Coordinates of C-alpha atoms in Angstrom, one line a residue:
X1 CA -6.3 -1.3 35.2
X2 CA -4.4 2.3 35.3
X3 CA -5.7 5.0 33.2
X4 CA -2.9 7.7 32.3
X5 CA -3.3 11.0 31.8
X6 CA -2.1 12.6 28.6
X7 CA 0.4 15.0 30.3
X8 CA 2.8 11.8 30.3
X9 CA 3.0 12.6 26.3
X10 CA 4.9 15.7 27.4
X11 CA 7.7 13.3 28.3
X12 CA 9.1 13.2 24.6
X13 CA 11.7 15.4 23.2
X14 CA 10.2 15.1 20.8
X15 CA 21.1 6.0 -23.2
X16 CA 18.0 5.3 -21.4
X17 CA 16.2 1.9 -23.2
X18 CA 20.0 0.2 -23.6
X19 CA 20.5 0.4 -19.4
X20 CA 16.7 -1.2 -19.4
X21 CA 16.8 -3.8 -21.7
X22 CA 20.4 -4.9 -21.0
X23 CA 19.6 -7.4 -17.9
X24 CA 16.4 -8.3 -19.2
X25 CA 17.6 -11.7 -20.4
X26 CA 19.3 -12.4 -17.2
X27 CA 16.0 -11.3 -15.0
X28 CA 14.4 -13.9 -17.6
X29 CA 16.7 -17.0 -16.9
X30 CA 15.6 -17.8 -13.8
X31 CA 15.7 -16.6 -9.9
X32 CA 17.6 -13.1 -10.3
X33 CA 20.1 -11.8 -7.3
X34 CA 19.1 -7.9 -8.2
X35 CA 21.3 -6.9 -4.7
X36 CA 24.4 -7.1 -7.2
X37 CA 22.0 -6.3 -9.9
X38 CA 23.6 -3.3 -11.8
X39 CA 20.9 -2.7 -13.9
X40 CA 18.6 -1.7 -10.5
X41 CA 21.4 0.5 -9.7
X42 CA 21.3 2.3 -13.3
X43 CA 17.8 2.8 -13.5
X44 CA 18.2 4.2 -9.5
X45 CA 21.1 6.1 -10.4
X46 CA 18.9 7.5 -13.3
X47 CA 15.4 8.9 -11.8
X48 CA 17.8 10.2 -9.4
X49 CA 19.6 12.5 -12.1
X50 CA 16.2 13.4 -13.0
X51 CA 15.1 14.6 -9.9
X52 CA 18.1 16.6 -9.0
X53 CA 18.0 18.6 -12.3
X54 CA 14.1 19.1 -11.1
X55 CA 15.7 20.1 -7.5
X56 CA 18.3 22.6 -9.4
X57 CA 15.7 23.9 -12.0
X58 CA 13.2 24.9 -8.9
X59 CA 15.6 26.0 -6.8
X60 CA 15.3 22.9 -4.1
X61 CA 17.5 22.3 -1.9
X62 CA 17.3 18.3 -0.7
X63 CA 17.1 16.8 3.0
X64 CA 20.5 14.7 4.1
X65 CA 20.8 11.2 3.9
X66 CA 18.3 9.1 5.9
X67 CA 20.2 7.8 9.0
X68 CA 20.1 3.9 9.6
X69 CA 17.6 4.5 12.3
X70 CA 15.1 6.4 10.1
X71 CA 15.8 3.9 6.8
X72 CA 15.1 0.8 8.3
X73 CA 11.7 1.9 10.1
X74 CA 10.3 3.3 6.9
X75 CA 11.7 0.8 5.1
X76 CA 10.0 -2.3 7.0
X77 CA 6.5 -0.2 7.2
X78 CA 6.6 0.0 3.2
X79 CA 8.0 -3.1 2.8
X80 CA 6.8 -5.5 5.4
X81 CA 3.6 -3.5 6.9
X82 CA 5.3 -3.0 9.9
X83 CA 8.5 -2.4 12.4
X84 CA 11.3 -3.8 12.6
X85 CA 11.5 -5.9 15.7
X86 CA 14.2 -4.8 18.3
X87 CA 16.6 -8.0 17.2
X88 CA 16.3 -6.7 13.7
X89 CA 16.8 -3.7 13.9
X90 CA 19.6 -4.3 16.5
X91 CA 21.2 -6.3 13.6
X92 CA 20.9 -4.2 11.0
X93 CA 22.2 -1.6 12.8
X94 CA 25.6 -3.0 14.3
X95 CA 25.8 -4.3 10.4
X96 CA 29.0 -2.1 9.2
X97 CA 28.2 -4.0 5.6
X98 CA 28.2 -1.2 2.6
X99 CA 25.4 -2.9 0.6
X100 CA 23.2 -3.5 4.2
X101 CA 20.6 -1.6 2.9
X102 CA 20.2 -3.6 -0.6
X103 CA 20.4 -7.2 1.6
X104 CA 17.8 -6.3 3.8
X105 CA 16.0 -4.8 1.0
X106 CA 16.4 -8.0 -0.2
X107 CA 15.5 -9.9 3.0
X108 CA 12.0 -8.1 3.1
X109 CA 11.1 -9.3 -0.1
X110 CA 11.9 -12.7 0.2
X111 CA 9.7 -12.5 3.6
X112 CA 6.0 -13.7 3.9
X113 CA 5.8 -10.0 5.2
X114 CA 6.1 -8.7 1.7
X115 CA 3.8 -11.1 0.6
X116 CA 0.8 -10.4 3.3
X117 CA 1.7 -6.3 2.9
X118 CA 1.2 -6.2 -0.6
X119 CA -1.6 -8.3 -1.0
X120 CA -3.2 -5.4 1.7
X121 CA -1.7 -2.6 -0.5
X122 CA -3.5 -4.6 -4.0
X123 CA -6.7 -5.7 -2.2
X124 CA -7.2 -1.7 -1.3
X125 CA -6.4 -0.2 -4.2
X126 CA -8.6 -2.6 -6.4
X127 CA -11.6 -3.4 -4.6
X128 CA -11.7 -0.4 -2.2
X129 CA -15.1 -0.9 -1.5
X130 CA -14.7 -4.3 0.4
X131 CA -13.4 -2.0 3.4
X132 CA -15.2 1.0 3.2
X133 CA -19.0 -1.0 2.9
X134 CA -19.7 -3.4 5.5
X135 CA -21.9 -5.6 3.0
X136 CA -18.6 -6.8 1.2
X137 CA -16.2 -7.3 4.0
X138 CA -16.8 -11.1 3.3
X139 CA -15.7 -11.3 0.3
X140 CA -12.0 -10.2 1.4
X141 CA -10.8 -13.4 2.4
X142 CA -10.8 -14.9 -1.1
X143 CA -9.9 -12.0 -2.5
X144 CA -6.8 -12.2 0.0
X145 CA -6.4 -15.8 -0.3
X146 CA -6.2 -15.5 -4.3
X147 CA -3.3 -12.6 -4.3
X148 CA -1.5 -13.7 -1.7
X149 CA -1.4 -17.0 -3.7
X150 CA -0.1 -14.4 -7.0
X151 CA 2.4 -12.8 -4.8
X152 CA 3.9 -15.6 -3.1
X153 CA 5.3 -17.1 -6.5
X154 CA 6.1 -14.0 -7.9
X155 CA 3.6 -13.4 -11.0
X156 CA 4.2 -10.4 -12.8
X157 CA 1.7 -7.8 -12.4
X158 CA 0.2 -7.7 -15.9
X159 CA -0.5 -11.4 -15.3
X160 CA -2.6 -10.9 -11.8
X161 CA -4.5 -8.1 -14.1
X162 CA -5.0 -10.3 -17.0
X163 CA -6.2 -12.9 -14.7
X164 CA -8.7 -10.5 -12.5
X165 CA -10.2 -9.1 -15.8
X166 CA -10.9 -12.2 -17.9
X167 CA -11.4 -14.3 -14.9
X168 CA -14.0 -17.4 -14.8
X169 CA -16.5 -16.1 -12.5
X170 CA -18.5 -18.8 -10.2
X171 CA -21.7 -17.3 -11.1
X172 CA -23.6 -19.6 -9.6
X173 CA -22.6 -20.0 -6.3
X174 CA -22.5 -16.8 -4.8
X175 CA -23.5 -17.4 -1.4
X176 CA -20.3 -19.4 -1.5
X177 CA -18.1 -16.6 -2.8
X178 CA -17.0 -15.3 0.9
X179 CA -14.9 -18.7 0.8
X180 CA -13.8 -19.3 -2.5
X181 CA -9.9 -18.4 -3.6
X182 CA -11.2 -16.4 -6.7
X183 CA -10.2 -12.7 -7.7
X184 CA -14.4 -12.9 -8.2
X185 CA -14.6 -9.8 -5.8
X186 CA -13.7 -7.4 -8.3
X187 CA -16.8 -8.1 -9.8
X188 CA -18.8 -8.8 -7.0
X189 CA -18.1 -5.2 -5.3
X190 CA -19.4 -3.4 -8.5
X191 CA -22.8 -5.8 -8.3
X192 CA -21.9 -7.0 -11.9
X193 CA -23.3 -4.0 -13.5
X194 CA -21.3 -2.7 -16.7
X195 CA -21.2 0.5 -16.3
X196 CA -19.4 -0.3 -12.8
X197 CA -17.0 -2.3 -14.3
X198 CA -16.0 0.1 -17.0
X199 CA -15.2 2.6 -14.5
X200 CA -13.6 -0.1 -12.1
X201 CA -11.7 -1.2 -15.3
X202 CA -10.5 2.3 -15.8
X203 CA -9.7 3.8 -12.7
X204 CA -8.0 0.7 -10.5
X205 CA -6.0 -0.4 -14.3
X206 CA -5.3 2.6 -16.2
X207 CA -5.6 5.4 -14.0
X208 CA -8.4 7.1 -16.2
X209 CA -11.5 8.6 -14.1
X210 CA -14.4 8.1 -16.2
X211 CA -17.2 8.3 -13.6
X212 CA -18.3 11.6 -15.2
X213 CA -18.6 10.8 -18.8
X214 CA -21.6 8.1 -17.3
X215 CA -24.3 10.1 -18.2
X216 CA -22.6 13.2 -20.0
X217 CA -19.5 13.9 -21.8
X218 CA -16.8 14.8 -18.9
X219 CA -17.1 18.6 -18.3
X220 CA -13.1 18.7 -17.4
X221 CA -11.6 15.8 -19.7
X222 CA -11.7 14.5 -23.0
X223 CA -13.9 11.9 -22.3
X224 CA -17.0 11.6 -23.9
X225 CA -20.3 9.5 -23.2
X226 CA -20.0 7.3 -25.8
X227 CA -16.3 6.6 -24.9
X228 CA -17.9 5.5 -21.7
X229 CA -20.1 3.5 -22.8
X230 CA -18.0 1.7 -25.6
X231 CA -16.2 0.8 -22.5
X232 CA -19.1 -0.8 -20.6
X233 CA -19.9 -2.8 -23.4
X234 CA -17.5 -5.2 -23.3
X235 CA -18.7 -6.2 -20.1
X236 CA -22.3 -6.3 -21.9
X237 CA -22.5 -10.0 -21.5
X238 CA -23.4 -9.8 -17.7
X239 CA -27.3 -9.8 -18.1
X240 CA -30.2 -9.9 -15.1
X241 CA -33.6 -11.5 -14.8
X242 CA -36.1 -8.8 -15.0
X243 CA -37.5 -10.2 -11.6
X244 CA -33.8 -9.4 -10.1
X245 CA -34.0 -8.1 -6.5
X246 CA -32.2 -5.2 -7.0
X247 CA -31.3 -5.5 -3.0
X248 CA -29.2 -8.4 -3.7
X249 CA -25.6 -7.0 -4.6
X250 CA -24.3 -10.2 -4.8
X251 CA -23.9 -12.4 -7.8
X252 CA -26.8 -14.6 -7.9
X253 CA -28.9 -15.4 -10.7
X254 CA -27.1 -13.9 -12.9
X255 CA -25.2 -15.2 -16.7
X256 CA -22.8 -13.9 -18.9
X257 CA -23.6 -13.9 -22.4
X258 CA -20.3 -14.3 -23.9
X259 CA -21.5 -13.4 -27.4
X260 CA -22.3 -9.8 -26.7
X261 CA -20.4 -7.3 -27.7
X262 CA -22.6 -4.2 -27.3
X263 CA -24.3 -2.3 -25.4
X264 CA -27.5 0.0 -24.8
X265 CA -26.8 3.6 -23.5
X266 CA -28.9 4.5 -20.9
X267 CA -31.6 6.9 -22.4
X268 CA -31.0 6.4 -25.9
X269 CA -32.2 3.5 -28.1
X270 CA -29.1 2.8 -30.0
X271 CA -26.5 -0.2 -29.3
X272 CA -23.0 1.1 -28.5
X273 CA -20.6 -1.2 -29.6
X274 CA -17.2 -2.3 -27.6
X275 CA -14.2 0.0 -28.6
X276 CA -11.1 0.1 -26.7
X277 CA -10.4 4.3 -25.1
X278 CA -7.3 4.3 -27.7
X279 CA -10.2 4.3 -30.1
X280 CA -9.6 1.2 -32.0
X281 CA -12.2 -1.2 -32.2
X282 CA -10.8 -5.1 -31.7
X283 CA -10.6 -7.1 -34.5
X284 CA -13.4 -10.0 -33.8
X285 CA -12.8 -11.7 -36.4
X286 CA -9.7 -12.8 -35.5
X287 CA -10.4 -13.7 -31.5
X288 CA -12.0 -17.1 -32.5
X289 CA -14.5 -17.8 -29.8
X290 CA -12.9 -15.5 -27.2
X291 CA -14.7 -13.7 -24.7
X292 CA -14.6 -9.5 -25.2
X293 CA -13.4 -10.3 -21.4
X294 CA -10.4 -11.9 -22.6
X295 CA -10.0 -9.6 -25.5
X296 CA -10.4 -6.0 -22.7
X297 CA -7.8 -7.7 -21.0
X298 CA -5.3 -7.8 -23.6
X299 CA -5.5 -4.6 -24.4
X300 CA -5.1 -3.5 -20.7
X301 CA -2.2 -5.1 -20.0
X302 CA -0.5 -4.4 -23.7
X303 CA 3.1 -3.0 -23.3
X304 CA 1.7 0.2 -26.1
X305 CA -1.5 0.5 -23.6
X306 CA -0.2 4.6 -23.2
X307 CA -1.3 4.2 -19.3
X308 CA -1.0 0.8 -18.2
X309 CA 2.5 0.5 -16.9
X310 CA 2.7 4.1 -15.8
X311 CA -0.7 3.8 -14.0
X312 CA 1.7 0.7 -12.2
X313 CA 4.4 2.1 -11.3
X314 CA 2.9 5.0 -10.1
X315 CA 0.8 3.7 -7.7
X316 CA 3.9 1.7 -6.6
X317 CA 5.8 4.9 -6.4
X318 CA 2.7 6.6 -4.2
X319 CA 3.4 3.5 -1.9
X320 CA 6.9 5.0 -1.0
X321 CA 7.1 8.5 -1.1
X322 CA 3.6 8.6 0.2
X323 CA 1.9 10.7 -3.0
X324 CA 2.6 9.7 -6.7
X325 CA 4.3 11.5 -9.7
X326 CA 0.4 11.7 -10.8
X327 CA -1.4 12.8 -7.7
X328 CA -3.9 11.3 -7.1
X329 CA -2.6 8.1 -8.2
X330 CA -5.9 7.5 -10.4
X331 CA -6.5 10.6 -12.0
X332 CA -4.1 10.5 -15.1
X333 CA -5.7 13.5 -17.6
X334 CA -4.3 16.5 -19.4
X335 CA -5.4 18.9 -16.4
X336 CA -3.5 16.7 -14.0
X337 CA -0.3 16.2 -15.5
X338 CA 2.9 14.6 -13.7
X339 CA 5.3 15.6 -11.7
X340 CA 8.3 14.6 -13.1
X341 CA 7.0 12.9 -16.5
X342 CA 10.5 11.9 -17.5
X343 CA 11.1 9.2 -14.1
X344 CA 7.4 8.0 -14.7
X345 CA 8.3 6.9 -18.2
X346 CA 11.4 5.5 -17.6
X347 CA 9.7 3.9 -14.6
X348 CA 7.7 2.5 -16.6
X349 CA 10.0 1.3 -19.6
X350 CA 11.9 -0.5 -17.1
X351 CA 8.5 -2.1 -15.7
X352 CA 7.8 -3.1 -19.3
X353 CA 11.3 -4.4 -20.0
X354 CA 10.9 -6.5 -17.3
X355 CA 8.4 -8.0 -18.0
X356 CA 6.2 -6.1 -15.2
X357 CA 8.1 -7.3 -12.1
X358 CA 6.9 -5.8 -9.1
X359 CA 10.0 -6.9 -7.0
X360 CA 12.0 -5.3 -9.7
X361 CA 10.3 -2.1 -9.5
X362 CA 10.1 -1.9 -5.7
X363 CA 14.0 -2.6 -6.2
X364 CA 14.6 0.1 -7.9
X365 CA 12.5 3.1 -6.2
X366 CA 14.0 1.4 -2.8
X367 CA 17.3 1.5 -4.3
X368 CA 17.0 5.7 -4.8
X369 CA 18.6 8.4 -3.1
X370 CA 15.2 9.9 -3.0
X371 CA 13.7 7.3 -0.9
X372 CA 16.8 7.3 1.1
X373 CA 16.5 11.0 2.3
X374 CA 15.7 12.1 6.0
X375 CA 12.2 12.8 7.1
X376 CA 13.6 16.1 8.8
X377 CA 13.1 19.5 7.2
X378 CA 16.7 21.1 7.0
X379 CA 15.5 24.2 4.3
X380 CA 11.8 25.7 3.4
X381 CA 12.1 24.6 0.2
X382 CA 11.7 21.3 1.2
X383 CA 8.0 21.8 2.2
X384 CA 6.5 21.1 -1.2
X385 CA 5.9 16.6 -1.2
X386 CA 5.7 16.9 -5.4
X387 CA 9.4 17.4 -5.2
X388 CA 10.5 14.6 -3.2
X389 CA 13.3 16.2 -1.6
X390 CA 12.4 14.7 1.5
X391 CA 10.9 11.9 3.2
X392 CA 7.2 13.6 3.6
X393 CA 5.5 12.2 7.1
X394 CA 2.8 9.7 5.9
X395 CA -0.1 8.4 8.1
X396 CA 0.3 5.0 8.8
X397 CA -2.8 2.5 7.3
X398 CA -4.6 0.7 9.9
X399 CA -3.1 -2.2 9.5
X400 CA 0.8 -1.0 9.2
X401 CA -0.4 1.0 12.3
X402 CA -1.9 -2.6 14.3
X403 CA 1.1 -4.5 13.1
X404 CA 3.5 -2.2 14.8
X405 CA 1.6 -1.7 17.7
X406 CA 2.0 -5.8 18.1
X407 CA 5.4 -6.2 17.0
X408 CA 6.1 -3.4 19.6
X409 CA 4.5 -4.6 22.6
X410 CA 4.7 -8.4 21.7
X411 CA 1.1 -9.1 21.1
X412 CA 0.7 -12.6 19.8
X413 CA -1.5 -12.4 16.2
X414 CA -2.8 -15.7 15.9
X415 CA -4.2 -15.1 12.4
X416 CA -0.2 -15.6 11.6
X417 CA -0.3 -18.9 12.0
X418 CA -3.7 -20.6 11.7
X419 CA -5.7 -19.5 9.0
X420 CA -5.0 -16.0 7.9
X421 CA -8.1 -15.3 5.7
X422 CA -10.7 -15.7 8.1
X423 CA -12.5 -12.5 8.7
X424 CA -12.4 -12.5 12.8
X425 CA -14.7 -9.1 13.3
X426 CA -14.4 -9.4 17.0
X427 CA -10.5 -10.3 17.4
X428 CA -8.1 -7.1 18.7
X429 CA -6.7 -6.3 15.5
X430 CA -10.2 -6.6 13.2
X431 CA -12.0 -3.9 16.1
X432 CA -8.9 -2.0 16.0
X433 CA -8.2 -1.6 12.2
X434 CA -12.2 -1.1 12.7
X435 CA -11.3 2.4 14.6
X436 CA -8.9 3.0 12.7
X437 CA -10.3 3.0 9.4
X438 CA -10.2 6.3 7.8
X439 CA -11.7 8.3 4.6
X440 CA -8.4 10.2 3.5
X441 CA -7.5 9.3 -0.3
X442 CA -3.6 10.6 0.5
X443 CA -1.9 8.8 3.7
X444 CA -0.5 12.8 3.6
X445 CA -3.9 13.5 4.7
X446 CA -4.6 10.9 7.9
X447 CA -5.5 12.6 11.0
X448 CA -6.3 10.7 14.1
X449 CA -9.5 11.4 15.5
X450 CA -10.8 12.3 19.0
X451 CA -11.7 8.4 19.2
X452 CA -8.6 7.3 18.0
X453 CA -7.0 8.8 20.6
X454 CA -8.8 7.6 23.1
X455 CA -8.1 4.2 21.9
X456 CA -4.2 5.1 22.0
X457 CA -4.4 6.9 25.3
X458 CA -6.8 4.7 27.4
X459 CA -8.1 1.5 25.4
X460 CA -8.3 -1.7 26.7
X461 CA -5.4 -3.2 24.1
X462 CA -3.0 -0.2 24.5
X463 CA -4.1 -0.6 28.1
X464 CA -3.1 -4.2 28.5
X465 CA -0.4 -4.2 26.0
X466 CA 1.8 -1.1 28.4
X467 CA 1.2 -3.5 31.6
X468 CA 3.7 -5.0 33.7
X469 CA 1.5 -8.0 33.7
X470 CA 0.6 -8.2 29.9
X471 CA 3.1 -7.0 27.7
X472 CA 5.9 -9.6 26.7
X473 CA 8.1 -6.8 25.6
X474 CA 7.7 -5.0 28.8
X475 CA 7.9 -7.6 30.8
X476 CA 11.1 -9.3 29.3
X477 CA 13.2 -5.3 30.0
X478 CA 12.0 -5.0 33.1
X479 CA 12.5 -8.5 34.5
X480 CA 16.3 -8.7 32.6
X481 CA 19.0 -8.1 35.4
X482 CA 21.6 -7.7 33.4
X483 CA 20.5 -5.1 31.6
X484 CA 21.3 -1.3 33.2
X485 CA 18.6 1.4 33.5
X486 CA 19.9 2.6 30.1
X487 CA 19.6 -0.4 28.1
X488 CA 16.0 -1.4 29.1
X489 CA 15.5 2.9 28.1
X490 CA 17.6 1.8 25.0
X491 CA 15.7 -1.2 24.5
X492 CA 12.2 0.5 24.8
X493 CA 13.1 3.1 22.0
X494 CA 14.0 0.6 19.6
X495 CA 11.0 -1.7 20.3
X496 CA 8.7 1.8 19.9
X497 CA 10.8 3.9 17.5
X498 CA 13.3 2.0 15.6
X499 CA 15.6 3.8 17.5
X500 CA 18.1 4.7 20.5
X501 CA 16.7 7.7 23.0
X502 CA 18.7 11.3 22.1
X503 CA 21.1 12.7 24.7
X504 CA 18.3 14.6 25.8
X505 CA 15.8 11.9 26.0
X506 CA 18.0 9.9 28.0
X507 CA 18.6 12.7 30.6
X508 CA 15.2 13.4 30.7
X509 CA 13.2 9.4 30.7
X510 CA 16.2 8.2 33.0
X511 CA 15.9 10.7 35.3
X512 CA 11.8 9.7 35.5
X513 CA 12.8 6.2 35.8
X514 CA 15.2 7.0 39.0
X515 CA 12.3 8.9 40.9
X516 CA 9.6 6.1 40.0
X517 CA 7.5 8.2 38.4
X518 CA 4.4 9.2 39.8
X519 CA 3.8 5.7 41.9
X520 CA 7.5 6.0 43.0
X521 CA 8.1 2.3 41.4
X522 CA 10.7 2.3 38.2
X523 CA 9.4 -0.9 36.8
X524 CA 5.7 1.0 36.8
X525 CA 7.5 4.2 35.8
X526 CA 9.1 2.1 32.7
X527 CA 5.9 1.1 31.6
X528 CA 4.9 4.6 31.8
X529 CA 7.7 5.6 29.6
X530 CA 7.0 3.1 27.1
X531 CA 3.2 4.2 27.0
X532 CA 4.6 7.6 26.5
X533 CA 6.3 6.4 23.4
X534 CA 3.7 4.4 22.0
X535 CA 1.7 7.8 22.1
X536 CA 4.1 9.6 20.6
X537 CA 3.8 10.7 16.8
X538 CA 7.0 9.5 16.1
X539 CA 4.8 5.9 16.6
X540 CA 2.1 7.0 14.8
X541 CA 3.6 8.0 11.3
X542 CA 6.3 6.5 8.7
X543 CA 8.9 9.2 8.2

């Protein structure tokens, strides 16, 4: 096994509602073919008038055009979780097509990519704690299991919320839970308590932090206390034996009392009563026997909810441009106001109008000149990422960053084909999303620690996967005959970077590759190249 030093990294050059509602009947009829889809196009066309006003107003001047190169990388990371392999990239490329970037838009989102990326993307935003504490990681597989299931046949998003919120919970079986298909692990990760929930509720659905007003009225918001605690009680029904063990998180031995519809404040005597944040109180009498569950989750999902669909769309938009028109994404209050509160509300009345599509909406924000602007800094006013005049350079996630790293090298995942919600701690991606794992709310903020590097420069799998003997990629340029010296250094780039090696680069790798490199061998000196890349932060971010 060679260890390399990191000098090799040195190697690298381095009428607004009328547009909405218009196709809504069309979307409704049945499977939509949004690539010729005008109305995508308006509503792109649209936020992008917006934001160049913004630009013009501030003084901003934007980054070019994204090349091909740099669109379809960052465009199969957000879409797909990872690169693009060499033959699709290849393709997409020598594709001379005017509307290739709306097909292949449309290609990712018709893949099982999609469908396993998103449910990653969902599963982390609601249910954080399932990858941050060790005692839940179990319950992910369900979890998985139930919104890849959502996401595969396409239900709208106020649907999956609906669904999660005034779900049947298996109460009884919670030893079980790890293996049931059930979005149960929303509950399960806030140990069933109400006050958990209500904050849960508020912060993953609405984008309203209400943590504080807990035990005091919010020292920096409007909310109060008893706000907080009208919340909690319409998840007053979950009750507990008084001989609970409290060291049990999971949900065992506990029933929900369907009836209740209050709630006692901690430290007071009186019984709050359920009241939605709006401050209207639901109208029991007319819910028949259903549950204040049931009756939370209408209002949630409600088209006037004021922050439902923006809290959405949003975090959707936070997914591409790698920070949200409300930074951080769930922390919508009058002393955190948005960006650019004109393209979150029409955003959002297009979500609405569409009867909360996600495909729609990533459609749209894909379809953007924004999101279609070049990572590279061409003027200083560019620097600020709340003006979106640029592609900002976002960490990858540890999964988008293991995904590459495989599609790269061509590291067989057998979780692909066999059964991909069993939690395998001890296969090569679980121990290196493991490592990977990091505390930074903003992918803006990821840094790669002194471990992480390690494991780039000198671990066993980047080890293995840069061998002559292990990596498929490597072996299949190296072994090729017909391919010249700058083809297999053309071939590399695009397997690591989505892209062909500058005049520059090529000069400088292909003259490496004719001395053999430090073991005076080109085929070891190509898979020192291709280490080199792999190393590079070019690999390690989306730009």
């Amino acid at each position: 096994m060679r260890r390399r030093p990191p000098h090799f990294a040195i190697l690298l050059c381095c009428g607004l509602l009328t547009v909405l509602r218009a196709s809504v009947a069309d979307e409704r009829t049945g499977e939509s073919t949004p690539a010729t889809d005008d109305s995508v196009q308006a509503v792109a066309q649209l936020v992008d008038g917006i934001l160049q006003q913004s630009w013009q107003a501030e003084i901003v001047t934007p980054a070019a055009p994204a090349t091909d190169e740099e669109f379809i990388r960052r465009l199969y990371l957000d879409l797909a979780g990872r690169i693009p392999a060499v033959s699709e990239a290849r393709e997409f490329l020598a594709d001379k097509s005017p509307n290739k970037r709306l097909a292949v838009v449309e290609q990712l989102l018709s893949s099982p990519g999609f469908v396993r990326h998103f449910t990653t993307v969902l599963r982390n935003a609601l249910i954080p704690q399932a990858t941050s504490q060790p005692q839940f990681r179990s319950l992910i597989p369900g979890f998985d299991a139930w919104l890849w299931e959502h996401i595969a046949k396409g239900s709208s998003y106020d649907t999956i919320v609906r669904s999660i919120i005034a779900s049947e919970l298996n109460l009884n079986n919670g030893p079980a839970l790890a293996s049931t298909t059930s979005p149960d692990a929303f509950f399960a990760v806030r140990e069933l308590k109400p006050e958990n929930l209500a904050a849960g509720t508020a912060r993953a659905f609405l984008g309203v932090r209400l943590d504080c007003a807990q035990c005091h009225d919010h020292p920096f918001d409007m909310w109060t206390q008893q706000q907080f605690w009208n919340m909690a009680a319409f998840y007053s029904g979950f009750s507990r034996p008084e001989d609970e063990d409290e060291a049990n998180p999971a949900m065992m031995n506990i029933t929900e009392q369907t009836a209740s519809r209050s709630i006692k404040m901690a430290g007071a005597d009186a019984m709050i009563p359920a009241v939605f944040l709006t401050g209207t109180q639901p109208e029991w009498e007319q819910q028949g026997d259903r549950s204040p569950r049931q009756i939370l989750a209408d209002w949630i999902v409600d088209e006037n909810n004021p922050w439902f669909a923006k809290m959405a769309v949003n975090r959707v938009w936070a997914q591409f441009f790698g920070r949200g028109i409300v930074d951080p994404v769930d922390d919508f209050s009058d002393n955190n106001p948005p960006s650019h509160p004109e393209v979150l509300q029409l955003l959002a009345d297009d979500f609405v109008a569409h009867d909360y599509d996600l495909k729609r909406l990533v459609r749209v924000i894909a379809a953007t000149q924004a999101y279609q602007l070049s990572g590279r800094q061409t003027h200083e006013s560019q620097t600020e990422p709340a003006h979106f005049a640029r592609a900002v350079l976002r960490g990858l996630t540890p999964e988008q960053f293991f995904d590459s790293l495989a599609e790269a090298v061509g590291f067989y995942q057998p979780f692909r084909s066999d059964n991909p919600f069993v939690v395998d701690t001890n296969s090569p991606r679980a121990r290196f999303v493991d490592l990977f794992r990091g505390s930074a709310e903003s992918p803006l903020e990821r840094e790669t620690t002194i471990l992480q590097a390690l494991a780039m420069m000198n671990g066993e799998f980047i080890d293995n996967a840069t061998s002559l003997e292990d990596s498929r990629t490597l072996k299949a340029v190296v072994d090729f005959p017909a391919m010249t010296r700058e083809e297999k250094l053309n071939t590399l780039f695009l397997a690591a970077l989505s892209r062909s090696p500058t005049a520059a680069e090529q000069q400088r790798f292909g003259d490496y590759l004719k001395s053999g490199g430090v073991e005076n061998d080109e085929r070891a000196a190509m898979a020192d190249v291709f280490w080199v890349l792999l190393n590079s932060s070019e690999f390690l971010l989306n730009h």
